[in-house]
XYZ file of C-alpha atoms in Angstrom:
733
model
C 121.832 75.486 65.167
C 122.361 72.726 62.569
C 118.743 73.408 61.660
C 119.813 77.144 61.180
C 122.375 76.309 58.516
C 123.940 73.280 56.390
C 127.305 72.796 58.211
C 127.590 72.614 62.123
C 131.663 71.918 63.331
C 131.738 71.120 66.912
C 135.330 72.264 68.403
C 137.141 71.490 71.505
C 140.169 69.764 73.057
C 140.929 66.111 72.125
C 138.898 63.704 75.030
C 135.952 66.716 75.417
C 132.944 64.619 74.077
C 132.883 65.821 70.209
C 132.319 62.482 68.871
C 129.923 61.308 71.312
C 128.041 64.693 71.074
C 127.650 64.149 66.989
C 126.460 60.220 67.349
C 123.672 61.764 69.702
C 122.774 64.392 67.436
C 122.413 61.942 64.461
C 120.560 59.636 66.161
C 117.637 62.432 67.897
C 117.689 63.648 64.163
C 117.478 60.773 62.363
C 113.930 61.129 61.312
C 114.393 64.413 59.717
C 116.604 62.884 57.008
C 114.720 60.241 54.875
C 117.584 59.413 52.786
C 119.872 58.393 56.204
C 122.275 59.460 58.611
C 125.761 58.664 57.588
C 128.771 58.476 60.086
C 132.155 58.634 58.604
C 134.863 58.195 60.881
C 138.136 59.970 59.061
C 140.779 59.140 61.899
C 141.786 55.661 60.508
C 142.478 58.026 56.586
C 146.287 59.569 57.242
C 146.014 61.224 53.798
C 143.360 63.313 52.131
C 143.844 61.702 48.738
C 141.256 59.041 49.304
C 139.170 61.338 51.343
C 136.337 61.430 48.565
C 136.469 57.957 48.060
C 135.984 57.204 50.921
C 132.779 59.342 51.332
C 131.646 57.920 48.435
C 132.235 54.180 49.618
C 130.326 55.123 53.346
C 127.173 56.512 51.213
C 126.961 53.910 48.707
C 127.895 56.029 45.604
C 128.806 53.558 42.760
C 132.016 55.516 41.608
C 134.475 56.937 44.014
C 134.923 60.326 42.305
C 133.473 63.933 43.218
C 131.521 64.251 39.811
C 129.280 60.826 40.660
C 129.315 61.765 44.328
C 127.764 64.831 43.863
C 125.460 63.302 41.053
C 124.549 61.196 43.730
C 123.578 63.211 46.421
C 122.145 66.148 44.662
C 118.526 65.364 45.525
C 119.138 63.799 48.826
C 117.942 65.024 52.099
C 120.622 63.452 54.722
C 122.914 64.093 57.745
C 126.578 63.368 57.245
C 128.580 63.508 59.912
C 132.788 63.692 59.179
C 133.663 63.145 62.262
C 137.467 63.723 63.109
C 138.839 65.921 60.619
C 141.358 68.172 62.234
C 144.241 66.164 60.606
C 142.913 66.685 56.850
C 141.518 70.202 57.769
C 141.892 71.227 53.685
C 140.650 68.770 52.198
C 137.624 68.317 54.195
C 136.961 72.220 54.177
C 137.278 71.688 50.050
C 134.989 68.913 50.081
C 132.190 70.129 52.658
C 132.245 73.476 50.296
C 132.076 71.504 47.246
C 129.276 69.265 48.628
C 126.767 71.557 49.798
C 126.824 73.558 46.508
C 125.966 70.902 45.012
C 123.660 68.706 47.482
C 121.130 71.886 48.311
C 119.103 69.063 50.517
C 122.384 67.590 52.323
C 123.385 68.684 56.071
C 127.112 68.502 57.661
C 127.958 67.454 60.845
C 131.708 67.807 61.307
C 133.876 67.311 64.496
C 137.177 68.694 64.634
C 139.906 70.375 66.844
C 139.516 73.029 65.037
C 136.923 74.893 62.668
C 136.784 73.957 59.019
C 136.604 77.970 57.836
C 134.178 77.188 55.261
C 131.580 79.942 54.088
C 128.456 79.603 56.076
C 129.959 77.125 58.792
C 128.447 77.232 62.195
C 130.612 76.476 65.301
C 129.594 75.399 68.791
C 132.274 74.834 70.759
C 132.363 71.540 73.212
C 133.250 73.148 76.756
C 134.159 70.205 79.083
C 131.902 68.941 81.807
C 131.236 71.497 84.975
C 133.246 70.466 87.798
C 132.532 70.812 91.572
C 133.914 74.122 92.892
C 136.281 73.645 96.136
C 133.896 75.676 98.472
C 130.813 73.785 97.043
C 131.811 69.948 97.402
C 128.701 69.339 99.481
C 127.310 65.880 99.230
C 124.191 67.131 97.507
C 126.018 69.387 95.184
C 128.372 67.253 94.096
C 126.024 64.221 93.118
C 124.236 66.339 90.575
C 127.179 67.792 88.646
C 128.085 66.825 85.420
C 131.559 65.471 85.929
C 131.103 63.346 89.511
C 127.898 61.679 87.696
C 130.447 60.548 84.392
C 132.809 59.378 86.832
C 130.329 57.710 89.342
C 128.718 55.955 86.567
C 131.568 54.636 84.695
C 133.375 53.397 87.980
C 130.140 51.534 88.940
C 130.452 49.752 85.400
C 133.789 48.018 87.127
C 133.113 48.197 90.873
C 129.296 47.648 90.816
C 128.907 48.805 94.735
C 131.001 51.944 93.897
C 129.076 55.134 94.672
C 129.980 58.337 95.809
C 129.063 59.038 99.354
C 130.107 61.001 102.270
C 133.534 59.490 102.632
C 134.646 59.461 98.753
C 132.998 63.024 98.101
C 135.823 65.771 98.589
C 138.114 63.448 96.714
C 135.745 63.159 93.666
C 135.113 66.194 92.856
C 138.751 66.996 93.438
C 140.254 64.298 91.079
C 137.059 66.148 88.276
C 138.199 69.394 88.924
C 142.121 68.674 88.514
C 140.959 66.280 85.230
C 139.439 70.041 83.867
C 136.091 67.828 83.422
C 137.327 66.078 80.839
C 135.228 63.227 79.995
C 137.878 60.588 78.396
C 140.345 61.709 81.259
C 137.384 61.144 83.743
C 136.470 57.461 81.949
C 140.065 56.365 82.155
C 140.434 57.790 86.015
C 137.200 55.993 86.787
C 138.625 52.828 85.479
C 141.046 52.716 88.109
C 138.772 51.877 90.791
C 139.097 48.212 90.398
C 142.996 48.288 91.928
C 142.933 51.689 93.640
C 140.950 54.164 96.118
C 139.511 57.528 94.617
C 142.226 59.051 97.130
C 144.966 56.843 95.907
C 144.024 58.067 92.206
C 144.046 61.685 93.209
C 147.688 61.069 94.987
C 148.968 59.862 91.386
C 147.729 62.444 89.593
C 150.852 64.221 88.875
C 151.729 61.247 86.684
C 148.742 62.083 84.958
C 149.856 60.272 81.563
C 151.157 57.162 83.261
C 148.468 56.428 85.171
C 145.254 57.050 82.665
C 146.375 53.857 80.188
C 143.383 52.219 80.278
C 140.611 52.795 77.695
C 138.027 50.611 76.074
C 139.657 47.751 73.958
C 137.280 48.641 71.033
C 138.268 52.640 71.485
C 140.658 53.954 68.547
C 144.173 54.042 69.660
C 144.164 57.634 70.618
C 141.822 57.153 72.807
C 143.219 54.274 75.105
C 145.619 56.655 76.811
C 145.469 60.240 77.664
C 149.515 60.574 76.515
C 148.250 59.095 72.847
C 145.113 61.645 73.070
C 147.589 64.265 73.453
C 150.175 63.112 70.876
C 147.698 62.798 68.345
C 146.858 66.402 69.091
C 150.405 67.520 69.336
C 151.661 65.752 65.711
C 148.786 67.825 64.309
C 150.696 70.981 65.220
C 153.412 72.507 63.501
C 156.763 73.053 64.522
C 156.277 76.770 65.843
C 152.903 75.832 67.322
C 154.659 73.186 69.452
C 157.470 75.402 70.252
C 154.725 77.744 71.986
C 152.516 75.045 73.091
C 155.730 73.535 75.442
C 156.558 77.160 76.479
C 152.973 78.245 77.221
C 152.952 75.931 80.196
C 155.220 78.043 82.415
C 151.934 80.071 83.078
C 149.894 79.326 85.889
C 146.664 80.459 85.440
C 146.617 82.303 82.489
C 147.714 84.670 80.719
C 147.542 88.064 78.317
C 148.958 89.048 75.270
C 151.709 91.499 76.809
C 152.710 87.863 78.741
C 153.439 86.252 75.728
C 154.931 88.650 73.882
C 158.026 89.257 77.015
C 157.879 84.986 78.168
C 157.686 82.844 75.005
C 159.330 85.192 72.035
C 163.204 84.288 71.075
C 164.984 81.707 70.818
C 163.866 79.884 67.513
C 160.927 81.934 67.820
C 160.276 85.276 66.358
C 158.608 88.449 68.251
C 156.410 89.290 65.456
C 154.982 85.285 64.765
C 154.080 84.499 68.184
C 150.308 85.938 67.869
C 150.020 84.652 64.544
C 150.786 81.062 66.209
C 149.162 82.212 69.303
C 146.033 81.957 66.951
C 146.360 78.933 65.382
C 146.525 77.500 68.685
C 143.288 78.841 69.353
C 141.929 77.623 66.539
C 143.355 74.134 66.873
C 141.638 74.254 70.586
C 144.991 73.684 72.452
C 144.070 77.323 74.094
C 141.024 78.764 75.314
C 140.442 82.387 74.593
C 138.451 84.222 77.795
C 138.144 87.555 77.228
C 141.592 89.422 76.895
C 143.342 86.372 78.280
C 144.030 82.353 77.234
C 144.090 79.629 78.986
C 145.381 75.904 78.683
C 143.386 72.957 80.353
C 145.639 71.881 83.321
C 145.907 68.362 81.288
C 147.116 69.893 78.343
C 149.894 72.123 80.091
C 151.028 69.630 81.660
C 151.734 67.714 78.470
C 153.335 70.777 77.277
C 155.532 71.214 80.432
C 156.969 67.442 79.966
C 157.788 68.291 76.446
C 159.609 71.801 77.470
C 161.584 69.790 79.914
C 162.382 66.831 77.722
C 163.581 69.441 75.551
C 166.083 70.987 78.183
C 164.679 74.740 77.227
C 162.852 74.620 80.432
C 164.721 76.735 82.840
C 165.276 79.566 80.141
C 161.847 79.627 80.050
C 160.710 80.013 83.833
C 164.030 82.334 83.886
C 162.055 84.681 81.215
C 158.506 84.158 83.483
C 160.472 84.852 86.573
C 161.425 88.436 85.083
C 158.177 89.404 83.838
C 156.797 87.905 87.159
C 159.332 90.892 88.480
C 159.002 93.299 85.953
C 154.646 93.228 86.775
C 155.391 93.451 90.699
C 157.924 96.453 90.290
C 155.625 98.177 88.384
C 152.661 97.537 90.504
C 154.791 99.224 93.185
C 155.331 101.932 91.666
C 152.251 102.722 90.187
C 149.887 101.420 93.098
C 148.882 105.060 94.732
C 146.640 106.253 91.903
C 143.933 106.244 89.265
C 145.314 102.782 88.623
C 144.880 101.510 91.853
C 141.652 99.126 90.817
C 143.347 97.926 87.971
C 146.264 96.760 89.582
C 144.635 94.994 91.847
C 142.335 93.120 89.619
C 145.735 92.629 87.476
C 147.650 91.123 90.489
C 144.388 89.084 91.134
C 144.605 87.309 87.843
C 148.498 86.729 87.597
C 148.274 85.362 91.217
C 149.072 81.798 90.136
C 152.128 83.044 87.935
C 153.261 84.941 90.795
C 152.983 81.820 92.814
C 154.709 79.460 90.270
C 157.491 82.013 89.719
C 157.810 82.394 93.410
C 157.915 78.442 93.995
C 160.859 78.404 91.310
C 162.916 80.959 92.402
C 162.691 79.444 96.050
C 163.635 75.958 94.797
C 166.095 76.836 92.150
C 170.040 77.131 93.585
C 171.083 80.757 93.961
C 167.614 82.628 93.006
C 166.076 83.638 96.057
C 166.721 87.120 95.899
C 164.567 87.164 92.907
C 161.449 85.899 95.185
C 162.148 88.530 97.951
C 162.232 90.906 95.313
C 159.235 89.898 93.905
C 157.124 89.372 97.575
C 158.605 92.635 98.987
C 157.282 94.983 96.176
C 153.743 93.386 96.781
C 153.733 94.724 100.243
C 151.798 97.734 98.326
C 149.271 95.104 97.083
C 149.144 92.726 100.205
C 144.874 91.744 98.545
C 147.375 89.956 95.913
C 147.633 87.412 98.643
C 144.819 85.251 100.058
C 145.577 86.428 103.263
C 148.511 87.846 104.666
C 149.950 84.629 106.222
C 150.096 83.598 102.243
C 152.989 86.676 101.790
C 155.009 85.521 104.722
C 154.969 82.798 103.725
C 156.831 83.549 100.789
C 159.549 86.290 102.578
C 160.017 83.730 105.413
C 161.685 81.114 102.970
C 163.110 83.911 100.995
C 165.122 85.118 104.137
C 166.026 81.658 105.156
C 167.623 81.482 102.145
C 169.294 84.600 101.438
C 171.318 85.954 104.621
C 173.340 88.030 102.516
C 171.305 90.079 100.080
C 171.704 93.014 101.763
C 169.669 95.954 100.100
C 166.314 93.686 99.403
C 166.884 91.637 102.414
C 166.333 95.236 104.277
C 163.210 95.663 102.409
C 162.068 92.233 102.962
C 161.934 92.488 106.476
C 159.847 95.450 106.977
C 157.492 94.396 104.336
C 157.364 90.737 106.190
C 156.902 92.682 109.990
C 153.679 94.306 108.881
C 152.181 90.926 107.211
C 152.237 88.973 110.401
C 151.791 92.179 112.334
C 148.394 91.591 110.361
C 148.135 88.122 111.299
C 147.998 89.084 115.267
C 152.058 87.833 116.027
C 153.621 91.473 117.397
C 156.614 89.212 118.695
C 157.519 87.264 115.425
C 157.357 91.123 114.074
C 160.133 92.711 116.490
C 163.698 90.771 115.544
C 162.810 91.294 112.076
C 162.238 95.139 112.770
C 165.461 95.332 115.070
C 167.439 93.580 111.892
C 166.261 96.140 109.545
C 167.003 98.856 111.287
C 170.070 97.430 111.758
C 170.928 96.473 108.219
C 169.725 99.834 106.813
C 171.445 102.139 109.476
C 174.492 99.761 107.890
C 174.209 100.380 104.366
C 172.603 104.044 104.916
C 169.605 103.162 103.154
C 167.297 106.141 103.903
C 164.092 103.791 102.135
C 164.704 100.925 104.394
C 165.552 102.679 107.554
C 161.773 104.705 106.873
C 160.249 101.732 106.497
C 162.093 100.180 109.903
C 160.615 103.393 111.601
C 156.704 103.254 109.987
C 156.126 99.392 110.988
C 157.937 100.178 114.440
C 155.358 102.935 114.409
C 152.164 100.260 113.157
C 153.757 97.640 115.872
C 153.029 100.472 118.537
C 149.447 101.340 117.283
C 148.699 97.780 117.154
C 149.644 97.539 120.639
C 147.664 100.185 122.026
C 150.473 102.529 122.666
C 149.149 105.542 121.152
C 152.012 108.268 122.468
C 154.808 106.022 121.397
C 152.984 105.394 117.956
C 152.300 108.771 117.282
C 155.835 109.928 117.578
C 157.307 107.589 115.741
C 154.600 107.534 112.401
C 154.822 111.551 112.523
C 159.023 110.616 112.492
C 158.183 108.070 109.416
C 155.806 110.845 107.869
C 158.750 113.182 107.463
C 160.995 110.702 106.191
C 158.456 109.189 103.957
C 157.952 112.761 102.415
C 161.827 113.278 101.995
C 162.063 110.529 100.255
C 159.213 111.427 97.410
C 157.129 108.537 97.450
C 153.286 109.915 97.918
C 152.131 105.966 98.308
C 154.647 105.252 101.359
C 153.668 108.621 102.869
C 149.940 108.175 102.675
C 150.397 104.516 104.299
C 151.680 106.540 107.202
C 149.285 109.659 107.003
C 146.813 107.084 107.177
C 147.867 105.357 110.457
C 148.523 108.255 112.092
C 144.967 109.530 111.596
C 143.982 106.271 113.188
C 146.080 106.657 116.386
C 144.195 110.461 116.463
C 141.268 109.046 116.597
C 141.629 106.043 118.825
C 143.682 108.787 121.726
C 141.313 111.111 121.188
C 143.622 113.753 119.950
C 142.018 117.042 118.723
C 143.884 116.917 115.351
C 141.920 113.969 114.152
C 139.056 115.562 112.423
C 141.801 117.489 110.264
C 144.115 114.199 109.693
C 141.313 111.916 108.967
C 140.183 115.337 106.202
C 143.640 115.197 104.988
C 143.895 111.485 104.626
C 140.668 110.951 102.586
C 141.428 114.136 100.082
C 144.708 112.854 99.532
C 143.420 109.731 98.368
C 141.069 110.970 96.886
C 142.688 113.119 94.789
C 144.815 110.580 93.585
C 141.798 108.667 92.589
C 143.303 105.668 94.549
C 139.817 104.264 95.291
C 141.146 101.326 97.922
C 142.884 103.945 99.453
C 139.676 106.275 99.479
C 137.981 102.839 101.732
C 140.606 103.320 104.441
C 140.001 107.066 104.276
C 136.594 106.653 104.741
C 136.647 103.975 107.413
C 138.574 106.234 109.349
C 136.942 109.114 108.875
C 133.723 107.191 109.757
C 135.426 105.920 113.344
C 135.976 109.938 113.873
C 132.704 110.768 113.432
C 131.411 108.012 115.825
C 133.616 109.394 118.459
C 132.653 112.809 117.911
C 128.648 111.838 117.854
C 127.868 112.302 114.737
C 126.187 108.659 114.145
C 124.177 109.284 111.333
C 127.626 109.965 108.873
C 129.229 107.540 110.021
C 127.359 104.868 109.095
C 126.833 106.144 105.855
C 130.852 106.631 105.295
C 130.876 102.880 106.900
C 128.700 101.920 104.176
C 130.591 103.648 101.256
C 134.124 102.168 102.525
C 132.013 98.671 102.225
C 131.303 99.070 98.713
C 134.577 99.810 97.584
C 136.088 97.028 99.839
C 133.843 94.745 98.328
C 135.339 96.246 94.317
C 138.801 95.426 96.062
C 137.794 91.728 97.346
C 139.858 93.422 100.734
C 138.261 91.086 103.428
C 140.657 92.103 106.134
C 139.344 95.603 105.316
C 135.810 94.605 105.539
C 135.835 93.025 108.820
C 137.480 95.916 110.002
C 134.487 97.895 108.450
C 131.803 95.374 109.416
C 133.494 95.667 113.042
C 133.219 99.189 112.920
C 129.471 99.149 111.803
C 128.701 97.063 115.147
C 130.430 99.832 117.191
C 128.203 102.368 115.810
C 125.043 100.624 115.758
C 125.384 99.858 119.599
C 125.603 103.547 120.324
C 123.256 103.949 118.277
C 120.675 101.009 120.612
C 120.035 99.093 117.135
C 121.308 95.934 119.539
C 119.829 93.114 117.913
C 121.431 94.488 114.172
C 124.862 95.279 116.313
C 124.933 91.645 117.733
C 124.645 90.263 114.427
C 127.024 92.750 112.749
C 129.848 91.663 115.056
C 129.156 88.127 114.714
C 129.438 89.164 110.880
C 132.482 90.640 111.512
C 133.914 87.399 113.601
C 133.281 85.324 110.453
C 134.779 87.802 107.879
C 137.891 87.585 110.330
C 138.016 83.905 111.039
C 137.818 83.779 107.261
C 141.408 85.022 106.492
C 143.129 83.551 109.349
C 143.329 86.042 111.411
C 141.397 87.800 114.892
C 141.094 90.858 116.623
C 143.448 89.446 119.511
C 146.601 90.980 117.966
C 144.880 94.351 117.045
C 145.106 95.444 120.208
C 144.043 99.144 119.123
C 140.684 97.743 118.305
C 140.111 95.072 120.988
C 139.261 97.706 123.210
C 136.270 99.359 121.264
C 135.122 95.597 120.897
C 135.202 94.221 123.999
C 133.070 97.811 125.369
C 131.167 97.111 122.520
C 130.288 93.413 123.343
C 129.608 94.254 127.265
C 126.882 96.691 125.942
C 125.203 94.373 123.714
C 125.326 91.524 126.338
C 123.875 93.321 128.660
C 121.291 95.037 126.706
C 120.114 91.652 125.058
C 121.282 89.177 127.642
C 123.171 86.039 127.046
C 120.524 84.274 124.757
C 119.365 87.105 122.298
C 123.203 88.585 122.027
C 124.568 84.608 121.678
C 121.726 83.867 118.650
C 122.285 87.415 117.213
C 126.181 86.711 117.343
C 125.826 83.466 115.834
C 123.522 84.125 112.634
C 126.222 86.792 111.936
C 129.080 84.877 112.363
C 127.598 81.716 109.917
C 127.592 84.424 107.048
C 129.922 84.298 103.935
C 132.076 87.706 103.552
C 129.415 88.476 100.533
C 126.623 88.114 102.353
C 128.217 89.785 105.958
C 128.618 92.940 103.297
C 125.354 92.372 102.286
C 123.818 92.830 105.723
C 126.371 95.854 106.337
C 124.687 97.615 103.413
C 121.384 96.929 104.586
C 120.052 97.968 101.206
C 116.942 96.672 100.788
C 115.448 98.350 98.236
C 118.685 100.636 97.248
C 120.371 100.314 94.180
C 124.143 100.011 93.602
C 123.776 102.886 90.608
C 122.332 106.437 90.888
C 118.881 105.835 90.096
C 119.073 108.145 86.687
C 121.639 106.454 85.333
C 120.761 103.520 82.775
C 122.758 100.114 84.308
C 122.494 98.984 80.510
C 125.002 101.494 79.588
C 126.928 100.947 82.072
C 127.120 96.662 80.075
C 128.676 95.518 77.326
C 126.015 93.646 74.627
C 126.901 90.573 76.271
C 126.459 91.505 79.528
C 122.863 92.773 78.617
C 122.192 89.394 77.262
C 123.736 87.769 81.198
C 121.658 90.473 83.351
C 118.702 89.572 80.990
C 118.775 85.892 81.629
C 119.658 86.624 85.573
C 116.617 88.542 85.509
C 114.609 85.415 84.413
C 115.847 83.530 87.162
C 118.434 81.415 85.184
C 121.073 79.927 86.916
C 124.666 80.510 85.678
C 124.341 76.488 84.450
C 121.248 77.752 82.458
C 122.811 80.520 81.494
C 125.366 78.892 79.668
C 123.651 76.493 78.357
C 121.178 79.247 76.549
C 123.598 81.332 75.133
C 126.246 78.509 74.138
C 128.858 79.888 76.575
C 130.848 77.522 79.413
C 129.544 77.739 82.398
C 132.911 79.484 83.524
C 132.397 82.097 81.354
C 128.618 82.662 82.395
C 129.942 83.441 86.191
C 132.392 85.735 85.020
C 130.182 87.247 83.469
C 127.692 87.867 86.358
C 130.858 88.973 89.022
C 131.585 91.459 86.145
C 128.182 92.834 86.384
C 127.929 92.999 90.239
C 131.340 94.623 89.981
C 130.055 97.362 87.765
C 127.019 98.062 89.198
C 128.422 98.269 92.990
C 125.575 95.073 93.455
C 126.467 92.543 96.072
C 123.901 89.488 94.976
C 121.479 88.479 91.955
C 118.256 89.622 93.393
C 119.756 92.966 93.009
C 120.107 92.838 88.917
C 116.767 90.847 88.626
C 114.869 94.470 90.704
C 116.684 96.762 88.819
C 116.213 94.947 85.260
C 112.211 94.504 86.151
C 112.161 98.136 87.119
C 114.092 98.890 83.715
C 111.505 97.109 81.662
C 108.756 98.676 83.717
C 110.063 101.812 82.502
C 110.736 101.310 78.823
C 107.023 99.960 78.446
């Protein structure tokens, strides 16, 4: 970038390594500049009036004025590094503009927390170091990670015998993640190994600004402590920028424009100025833009939160954040059964951190538990928003314990909680919840919650294998739900009634399954369609149409992957095992049964509490053991059980050679320009890290693009991208 242009600005948050990178660039390119490489540290310069004099004195200009400086540099082939420009931005921009105009052989390399905004400026955002993912903190993987290697190197400089080993690798990886991969923060933390173990440092990170205070004596004052570094950034912000920085700290996991306007405007910040101020914070590297969303590094967010708490405005902002989450949950419930269903699944997955933060606030603040019940109960329609049914139950159980008198919302929360504990396989816990719900709904005359009690009681009977009772209760619930005019609630009951009919051999099963599938397709509710396909596939299997059953079950698996529905995925893979067993594909069926077991285990549940499916499972397993004998069955089952959910889905699809989009579709037309660039890199065999380096983007951004490509093309592995792109290039040739 420096060779292609005459001004390159390295931007990024404080402590990310801009100065160190600039010095490395200067050292490695010094031979290209016969008149020298000049480093000018502007941090000590508090006023812009002395900028020209400082530059002139550094490069050996005899007089400290612009005319003399321009004459001195006119024929020089040199590189000038302007380090730490952010506090003198207008003056540095003007100086850069004039020098580049007057000295044609001059190259400028600037470091700043925001761009200079000079014509022909090239900007390189310096990202934090990559950190190990929580799932990849193995010894071998962690030792190769940038952030971990930096920590180990700096820790060994104070404790020579320090090594990252099996005993501390998880803690080191977690520490690097908590510090956002910021090199300065990691170096300050590593210095603490002189008196603390890695685990002790990690437990003290909640007060990181007090902990990380031991920078080198030769470092600038602002880089000796983490707080001083952030104080420097904060002091460079305007009053509005500081206020917005503080208020944005209430978000967890990022936010979009709608959220910031709802939560951050008012009380001293005009709504029409919020987006302009947000733009300024992005420009100053306080806020990071990730597509349509924005986020802050956790270290900057915690600093902003401390400032907000000190101002006394934290509760008011958290209440606005709570109300935004309430509105989000209410809208998702109202719109879930329709063409926006997949959009809401994705939206709520993105906002999971914010919803959790709001729920924790409501359950920690006296008198606010009712709001937690309202939000958590509304999420019944999007249970995938929780990491598992256990998480949804966790919030509802706490809220119900704190709000015994919140009558209307309590009744709804009771049947939703009963539903979630049933999905966990705990019918004994569901029974008292349903009894209280029915009693309370009858006393209040609340027909909607009475319908909920009848519905989930019928669902409980279905799970217990009491199909006759389940059918009676679900038929009553269907009448009640339809009378209330809620299509989504009614569809769920209809689906469960169809499942009951299939499992009990009711002659109405085909008709009910057709209605389930047709209703969800008409509503364009894809997640619901996946369940319609699943129950219809089971019905076809019962009737002996094995080929149709396999096709429909695999179609359901594709949708489950798009929804990230691991509970539904487990059911589909389980169903495929049954079908393949009847088709005498015993080896594959045994592996499929193991894969289903692995997915059940990954979400913290099992078939033991789902008796309506346990009978078919037991018959399938018995058949496989009989035909494969114990050794072969166990080997195949164990191979499947070792798979991740995504690998299990790939096994279920068995699509070696099949593509995820119709063959007549040009896959490039489905992707954005940037996604096509990423896909080409994947096709060349590049890893996410190599893609990030090649396209000068963060590794996290590269990962997000790859995930979007897989989702858009209905693919489950990178190898499918490679094959499709190779075929496409061959066609073009």
